[in-house]
Amino acid sequence: MTEKADRDKIRRQNRSVLLQALRRIGAQARIDLGRETRLSPATVTSITSDLISEGIVTGIEDPEQKTRATRGRPRALLSLDGGAARVLAVKLSVNKIEFALADYAGTVLARGGAGFASETTTASSFGETLVKAARGFLDGIAGGVRPSIISIAAQGVVDDSAGTVAWSPAFSERHVPVVAPMEAAFGVPCRLSNDTNMIAEALHQVDPERYGGTFAVIFIDYGVGMGLFVDNRLFVGETGAAAEIGHANHIPGGALCRCGRRGCLEAYLGDYAIKRVALGLDPQTQPARVDEETATIPDLVHAAEAGNKGAREAFASAGTALGYALARLSATLDPRRIAVTGGAMPAWPLLAPAVEAALREALVDDLQPRAAIDPIDWEEDLVLRGTLARGLHELDTRVFAEQAGSGLALHE
């Protein structure tokens, strides 16, 4: 029994590897798929035959070969059938709901969005607001669309086992239900993730060689978050709240954090924390008051480059906090790569010296991090791209695999 379960698990993993390769690089011949995925010809042939019979993959003629005067049997290429499914990606942030709809090949078909009042929306009312916005988006697409799966990303701490946003700057209340209302309204599976996890998912999808194995993403912006891959799998812990590095304590009893506690890493590294130091405000100043200040991170970068002492101290303090956090991460998990991104990236040249100094100071020589640290210019699209990738991965490894095993048709 155990041996069969192991075989089934390996086959499911291999299915996912092949599907992701077709989604990433497009139509391929079986022999090229084998080279790309390092799977044996027999494995590729067996799995792709199943995928074709299930209506997930389709065979097409090689267009380049058709244009050449060549003899012999035309080479068949395999391609994902984009019409096999639709994924609705949803991003929740302060005052904003964003949508993207993609087909099974990962091609984005439509984008849209809606606003809501973060300060006044209640936990009991947001589900209705979200469903209404999603219906409006989907109904506005020609012909109307029913998604096969819904993938949601939210700022803050999520509890994917309960389907709620436990805490987020996007809401004035805690434990906001989002999964249950969407599943009830649309009758399809819905998955909830933290937005920084979705950045890690996007990087892994685009470049699994570079962002594979065990790696981390640190997001520095309105808040501070971390996405984590361990052994080529997104790591979220028991409830989805793993890797919440922004609200791990940096200095006990220290500066006031947006979450209401004192001493969190975010209270030294988030955008409001950098502004609070640069403007000479008390560390206990409410983040909401700091947000009212008109200075932006780019403004403070210009000031620091011009020699402003307060701005330079703010970035040095933030870099030190980040360096200590990376030291703890390196000592615990030994990732091979750490990507740093977010709206604060224009300040990276000012943060980096303090980051490196803190890393050297925090770790003994034998534990000095071997991970490459990659500063990545911030792209708003990374979260939605990762959220789509998460939904597609769920279809690949769970929904379609289970339907195939039960003999159910995959197309509507």
PDB file of N, CA, C and O in Angstrom, residues 29 40 58 67 91 166 200 204-205 237 242 250 263 274 295 308 314 328 345 352 361 380:
ATOM      1  N   ALA A  29       8.301  19.287 -28.289  1.00  0.00           N
ATOM      2  CA  ALA A  29       8.278  17.868 -28.636  1.00  0.00           C
ATOM      3  C   ALA A  29       8.604  17.055 -27.388  1.00  0.00           C
ATOM      4  O   ALA A  29       9.244  17.549 -26.457  1.00  0.00           O
ATOM      5  N   SER A  40      12.735  10.582 -17.939  1.00  0.00           N
ATOM      6  CA  SER A  40      13.045   9.585 -18.964  1.00  0.00           C
ATOM      7  C   SER A  40      12.031   9.645 -20.107  1.00  0.00           C
ATOM      8  O   SER A  40      10.879  10.062 -19.902  1.00  0.00           O
ATOM      9  N   THR A  58      -2.667  19.072 -25.694  1.00  0.00           N
ATOM     10  CA  THR A  58      -3.072  18.782 -27.062  1.00  0.00           C
ATOM     11  C   THR A  58      -1.844  18.692 -27.954  1.00  0.00           C
ATOM     12  O   THR A  58      -0.808  19.303 -27.655  1.00  0.00           O
ATOM     13  N   THR A  67       7.041  24.855 -42.601  1.00  0.00           N
ATOM     14  CA  THR A  67       7.534  25.859 -43.561  1.00  0.00           C
ATOM     15  C   THR A  67       8.792  25.416 -44.273  1.00  0.00           C
ATOM     16  O   THR A  67       9.208  26.039 -45.245  1.00  0.00           O
ATOM     17  N   LYS A  91      -6.078  39.914  -5.596  1.00  0.00           N
ATOM     18  CA  LYS A  91      -5.096  40.520  -4.690  1.00  0.00           C
ATOM     19  C   LYS A  91      -5.818  41.532  -3.801  1.00  0.00           C
ATOM     20  O   LYS A  91      -6.466  42.461  -4.298  1.00  0.00           O
ATOM     21  N   ALA A 166      -6.076  36.821   9.042  1.00  0.00           N
ATOM     22  CA  ALA A 166      -6.019  36.959  10.502  1.00  0.00           C
ATOM     23  C   ALA A 166      -5.744  38.393  10.923  1.00  0.00           C
ATOM     24  O   ALA A 166      -6.363  38.907  11.861  1.00  0.00           O
ATOM     25  N   ALA A 200       7.378  34.877  -4.138  1.00  0.00           N
ATOM     26  CA  ALA A 200       8.267  33.714  -4.238  1.00  0.00           C
ATOM     27  C   ALA A 200       7.752  32.737  -5.295  1.00  0.00           C
ATOM     28  O   ALA A 200       8.533  32.180  -6.076  1.00  0.00           O
ATOM     29  N   HIS A 204       9.802  31.594  -8.725  1.00  0.00           N
ATOM     30  CA  HIS A 204      10.046  30.168  -8.975  1.00  0.00           C
ATOM     31  C   HIS A 204       9.474  29.747 -10.323  1.00  0.00           C
ATOM     32  O   HIS A 204      10.092  28.964 -11.053  1.00  0.00           O
ATOM     33  N   GLN A 205       8.317  30.270 -10.665  1.00  0.00           N
ATOM     34  CA  GLN A 205       7.698  29.907 -11.941  1.00  0.00           C
ATOM     35  C   GLN A 205       8.523  30.413 -13.117  1.00  0.00           C
ATOM     36  O   GLN A 205       8.754  29.690 -14.094  1.00  0.00           O
ATOM     37  N   GLY A 237       3.680  26.414   6.457  1.00  0.00           N
ATOM     38  CA  GLY A 237       3.392  25.953   7.811  1.00  0.00           C
ATOM     39  C   GLY A 237       2.010  25.339   7.932  1.00  0.00           C
ATOM     40  O   GLY A 237       1.333  25.064   6.942  1.00  0.00           O
ATOM     41  N   ALA A 242       3.321  30.779   8.284  1.00  0.00           N
ATOM     42  CA  ALA A 242       4.768  30.626   8.423  1.00  0.00           C
ATOM     43  C   ALA A 242       5.499  31.750   7.705  1.00  0.00           C
ATOM     44  O   ALA A 242       4.966  32.375   6.788  1.00  0.00           O
ATOM     45  N   HIS A 250      12.298  42.014  16.939  1.00  0.00           N
ATOM     46  CA  HIS A 250      13.664  42.442  16.664  1.00  0.00           C
ATOM     47  C   HIS A 250      14.315  43.003  17.930  1.00  0.00           C
ATOM     48  O   HIS A 250      15.441  42.645  18.281  1.00  0.00           O
ATOM     49  N   GLY A 263       8.475  46.406  18.964  1.00  0.00           N
ATOM     50  CA  GLY A 263       9.746  45.752  18.708  1.00  0.00           C
ATOM     51  C   GLY A 263       9.783  44.837  17.503  1.00  0.00           C
ATOM     52  O   GLY A 263      10.809  44.193  17.256  1.00  0.00           O
ATOM     53  N   ILE A 274      11.200  53.706   8.595  1.00  0.00           N
ATOM     54  CA  ILE A 274      12.306  54.496   8.037  1.00  0.00           C
ATOM     55  C   ILE A 274      11.981  55.982   8.109  1.00  0.00           C
ATOM     56  O   ILE A 274      12.820  56.807   8.509  1.00  0.00           O
ATOM     57  N   ALA A 295       6.699  62.957   3.168  1.00  0.00           N
ATOM     58  CA  ALA A 295       7.980  62.415   2.697  1.00  0.00           C
ATOM     59  C   ALA A 295       7.793  60.973   2.225  1.00  0.00           C
ATOM     60  O   ALA A 295       7.081  60.187   2.845  1.00  0.00           O
ATOM     61  N   ASN A 308      21.919  64.365   4.172  1.00  0.00           N
ATOM     62  CA  ASN A 308      21.051  64.571   5.328  1.00  0.00           C
ATOM     63  C   ASN A 308      21.315  63.505   6.390  1.00  0.00           C
ATOM     64  O   ASN A 308      21.191  62.297   6.122  1.00  0.00           O
ATOM     65  N   ALA A 314      18.520  56.717   9.238  1.00  0.00           N
ATOM     66  CA  ALA A 314      17.318  55.882   9.074  1.00  0.00           C
ATOM     67  C   ALA A 314      17.624  54.665   8.214  1.00  0.00           C
ATOM     68  O   ALA A 314      17.225  53.536   8.547  1.00  0.00           O
ATOM     69  N   ARG A 328      19.575  35.419  11.046  1.00  0.00           N
ATOM     70  CA  ARG A 328      18.761  34.374  11.681  1.00  0.00           C
ATOM     71  C   ARG A 328      18.212  33.412  10.635  1.00  0.00           C
ATOM     72  O   ARG A 328      18.174  32.193  10.850  1.00  0.00           O
ATOM     73  N   MET A 345      13.115  49.409  -2.641  1.00  0.00           N
ATOM     74  CA  MET A 345      14.338  49.049  -3.362  1.00  0.00           C
ATOM     75  C   MET A 345      15.148  50.229  -3.896  1.00  0.00           C
ATOM     76  O   MET A 345      16.369  50.089  -4.067  1.00  0.00           O
ATOM     77  N   ALA A 352      22.418  48.435   1.845  1.00  0.00           N
ATOM     78  CA  ALA A 352      23.326  47.296   1.666  1.00  0.00           C
ATOM     79  C   ALA A 352      24.549  47.308   2.585  1.00  0.00           C
ATOM     80  O   ALA A 352      24.893  46.259   3.163  1.00  0.00           O
ATOM     81  N   GLU A 361      28.615  40.631  11.677  1.00  0.00           N
ATOM     82  CA  GLU A 361      28.645  40.715  13.134  1.00  0.00           C
ATOM     83  C   GLU A 361      27.782  39.637  13.781  1.00  0.00           C
ATOM     84  O   GLU A 361      28.109  39.114  14.850  1.00  0.00           O
ATOM     85  N   GLU A 380       4.850  45.601  -9.365  1.00  0.00           N
ATOM     86  CA  GLU A 380       3.552  45.347  -8.750  1.00  0.00           C
ATOM     87  C   GLU A 380       2.959  44.038  -9.236  1.00  0.00           C
ATOM     88  O   GLU A 380       2.237  43.348  -8.513  1.00  0.00           O
TER      89      GLU A 380
END
